[in-house]
Amino acid sequence: MGRSNRAPPTGKTPEPKKGQLTSSLRQFLVTPADLTTQPHCADSIMASEDSAPSSPASDLQTGGSERPPWLDRLRALPTKGDLHSATSELGATIRQDIQALRADLQGLTDRMSHVEAACDTLREAQNTLAEAAETS
């Protein structure tokens, strides 16, 4: 009937292993077709790193015999200038659309003021007719 000295669970999640982090990042850089053609891509990278120590920048500059499959996709990403011009064009388009909407809204406002003026005129005419009918 004694109490156990077991610590209550803290609710911490176990930290992922380094291999799991690499594989989760790899899914964004490597397509499924690349995975089927190169099933042991991580092992071959580790072997090449062990055999000849070199930096990734020097491999890319010398045009190594094997280019990583994600390199073309990385180079195809838009540059800062591309993004700046795209946002500028988008901003100009939005400003033009807003001007067109403002013009439409102004036209509707003018039409509504004409309708309200006509309603006021009709109400006044109705009131004068009602007053004339009461006096007679």
Short mmCIF file of C-alpha atoms in Angstrom, two decimals:
data_model
loop_
_atom_site.label_atom_id
_atom_site.label_comp_id
_atom_site.label_asym_id
_atom_site.label_seq_id
_atom_site.Cartn_x
_atom_site.Cartn_y
_atom_site.Cartn_z
CA MET A 1 0.00 0.00 0.00
CA GLY A 2 2.94 2.26 -0.41
CA ARG A 3 3.25 5.10 -2.80
CA SER A 4 5.54 4.73 -5.79
CA ASN A 5 8.22 7.34 -6.25
CA ARG A 6 7.61 7.60 -9.96
CA ALA A 7 7.91 11.12 -11.41
CA PRO A 8 4.82 12.40 -13.23
CA PRO A 9 5.17 12.65 -17.01
CA THR A 10 6.31 16.10 -18.12
CA GLY A 11 4.61 16.02 -21.51
CA LYS A 12 7.79 16.82 -23.41
CA THR A 13 7.99 15.51 -26.91
CA PRO A 14 11.18 13.71 -27.84
CA GLU A 15 13.52 15.74 -29.99
CA PRO A 16 13.78 14.46 -33.57
CA LYS A 17 16.99 12.82 -34.62
CA LYS A 18 19.27 14.66 -37.03
CA GLY A 19 18.43 12.19 -39.81
CA GLN A 20 14.73 12.94 -39.38
CA LEU A 21 15.36 16.68 -39.74
CA THR A 22 17.34 16.12 -42.91
CA SER A 23 14.69 13.88 -44.40
CA SER A 24 11.93 16.38 -43.62
CA LEU A 25 13.92 19.11 -45.38
CA ARG A 26 14.76 16.80 -48.26
CA GLN A 27 11.08 16.40 -49.15
CA PHE A 28 10.98 20.07 -50.14
CA LEU A 29 14.12 19.90 -52.26
CA VAL A 30 13.83 16.49 -53.91
CA THR A 31 10.94 15.28 -56.03
CA PRO A 32 9.59 11.73 -55.69
CA ALA A 33 11.14 10.89 -59.08
CA ASP A 34 14.58 11.81 -57.73
CA LEU A 35 14.03 9.56 -54.71
CA THR A 36 13.19 6.55 -56.86
CA THR A 37 16.19 7.03 -59.14
CA GLN A 38 18.58 7.68 -56.25
CA PRO A 39 17.33 5.63 -53.26
CA HIS A 40 20.49 6.08 -51.19
CA CYS A 41 21.14 9.75 -51.91
CA ALA A 42 22.03 10.56 -48.29
CA ASP A 43 24.53 7.68 -48.12
CA SER A 44 26.26 8.75 -51.33
CA ILE A 45 26.51 12.32 -50.06
CA MET A 46 28.06 11.10 -46.82
CA ALA A 47 30.54 8.94 -48.70
CA SER A 48 31.62 11.77 -50.98
CA GLU A 49 32.07 14.08 -48.00
CA ASP A 50 34.30 11.53 -46.28
CA SER A 51 36.45 10.86 -49.33
CA ALA A 52 37.17 14.41 -50.47
CA PRO A 53 36.57 17.29 -48.07
CA SER A 54 35.42 20.32 -50.03
CA SER A 55 32.90 23.08 -49.63
CA PRO A 56 29.59 23.04 -51.52
CA ALA A 57 30.46 26.43 -53.01
CA SER A 58 33.67 25.09 -54.56
CA ASP A 59 31.79 22.08 -55.99
CA LEU A 60 29.24 24.35 -57.65
CA GLN A 61 31.90 26.71 -59.01
CA THR A 62 34.02 23.95 -60.50
CA GLY A 63 30.94 22.36 -62.03
CA GLY A 64 31.32 18.99 -60.34
CA SER A 65 30.45 15.92 -62.37
CA GLU A 66 27.23 15.34 -60.42
CA ARG A 67 24.97 18.34 -59.99
CA PRO A 68 22.41 18.02 -57.22
CA PRO A 69 18.89 17.55 -58.62
CA TRP A 70 17.57 20.53 -56.69
CA LEU A 71 20.16 22.96 -58.08
CA ASP A 72 18.15 23.75 -61.22
CA ARG A 73 15.03 24.33 -59.12
CA LEU A 74 17.00 26.59 -56.80
CA ARG A 75 18.31 28.61 -59.73
CA ALA A 76 14.78 28.87 -61.16
CA LEU A 77 13.50 30.59 -58.01
CA PRO A 78 12.70 34.28 -58.52
CA THR A 79 15.32 36.80 -57.51
CA LYS A 80 14.78 39.81 -55.29
CA GLY A 81 14.50 42.00 -58.40
CA ASP A 82 11.90 39.66 -59.92
CA LEU A 83 9.83 39.80 -56.76
CA HIS A 84 10.17 43.59 -56.59
CA SER A 85 8.99 44.06 -60.18
CA ALA A 86 6.13 41.60 -59.66
CA THR A 87 4.94 43.42 -56.55
CA SER A 88 5.26 46.77 -58.33
CA GLU A 89 3.14 45.50 -61.22
CA LEU A 90 0.63 44.03 -58.78
CA GLY A 91 0.45 47.32 -56.88
CA ALA A 92 -0.13 49.27 -60.11
CA THR A 93 -2.88 46.86 -61.15
CA ILE A 94 -4.55 47.12 -57.75
CA ARG A 95 -4.39 50.94 -57.88
CA GLN A 96 -6.04 50.92 -61.32
CA ASP A 97 -8.76 48.58 -60.08
CA ILE A 98 -9.36 50.80 -57.05
CA GLN A 99 -9.65 53.88 -59.29
CA ALA A 100 -12.21 52.08 -61.46
CA LEU A 101 -14.17 51.05 -58.35
CA ARG A 102 -14.09 54.62 -57.03
CA ALA A 103 -15.42 55.91 -60.36
CA ASP A 104 -18.22 53.31 -60.28
CA LEU A 105 -19.01 54.21 -56.68
CA GLN A 106 -19.11 57.92 -57.54
CA GLY A 107 -21.51 57.17 -60.41
CA LEU A 108 -23.76 55.20 -58.07
CA THR A 109 -23.62 58.00 -55.50
CA ASP A 110 -24.70 60.54 -58.14
CA ARG A 111 -27.57 58.31 -59.24
CA MET A 112 -28.69 57.81 -55.65
CA SER A 113 -28.68 61.57 -55.02
CA HIS A 114 -30.89 62.06 -58.12
CA VAL A 115 -33.28 59.35 -56.90
CA GLU A 116 -33.40 60.88 -53.41
CA ALA A 117 -34.07 64.33 -54.89
CA ALA A 118 -36.91 62.90 -56.98
CA CYS A 119 -38.34 61.17 -53.89
CA ASP A 120 -38.18 64.44 -51.94
CA THR A 121 -39.99 66.24 -54.76
CA LEU A 122 -42.70 63.58 -54.81
CA ARG A 123 -43.10 63.74 -51.00
CA GLU A 124 -43.48 67.51 -51.14
CA ALA A 125 -46.06 67.20 -53.91
CA GLN A 126 -47.89 64.53 -51.91
CA ASN A 127 -47.89 66.68 -48.79
CA THR A 128 -49.24 69.71 -50.68
CA LEU A 129 -51.99 67.57 -52.21
CA ALA A 130 -52.89 66.16 -48.79
CA GLU A 131 -53.02 69.68 -47.31
CA ALA A 132 -55.18 70.89 -50.21
CA ALA A 133 -57.55 67.96 -49.70
CA GLU A 134 -57.85 68.71 -45.97
CA THR A 135 -58.65 72.40 -46.52
CA SER A 136 -61.34 71.78 -49.05
#
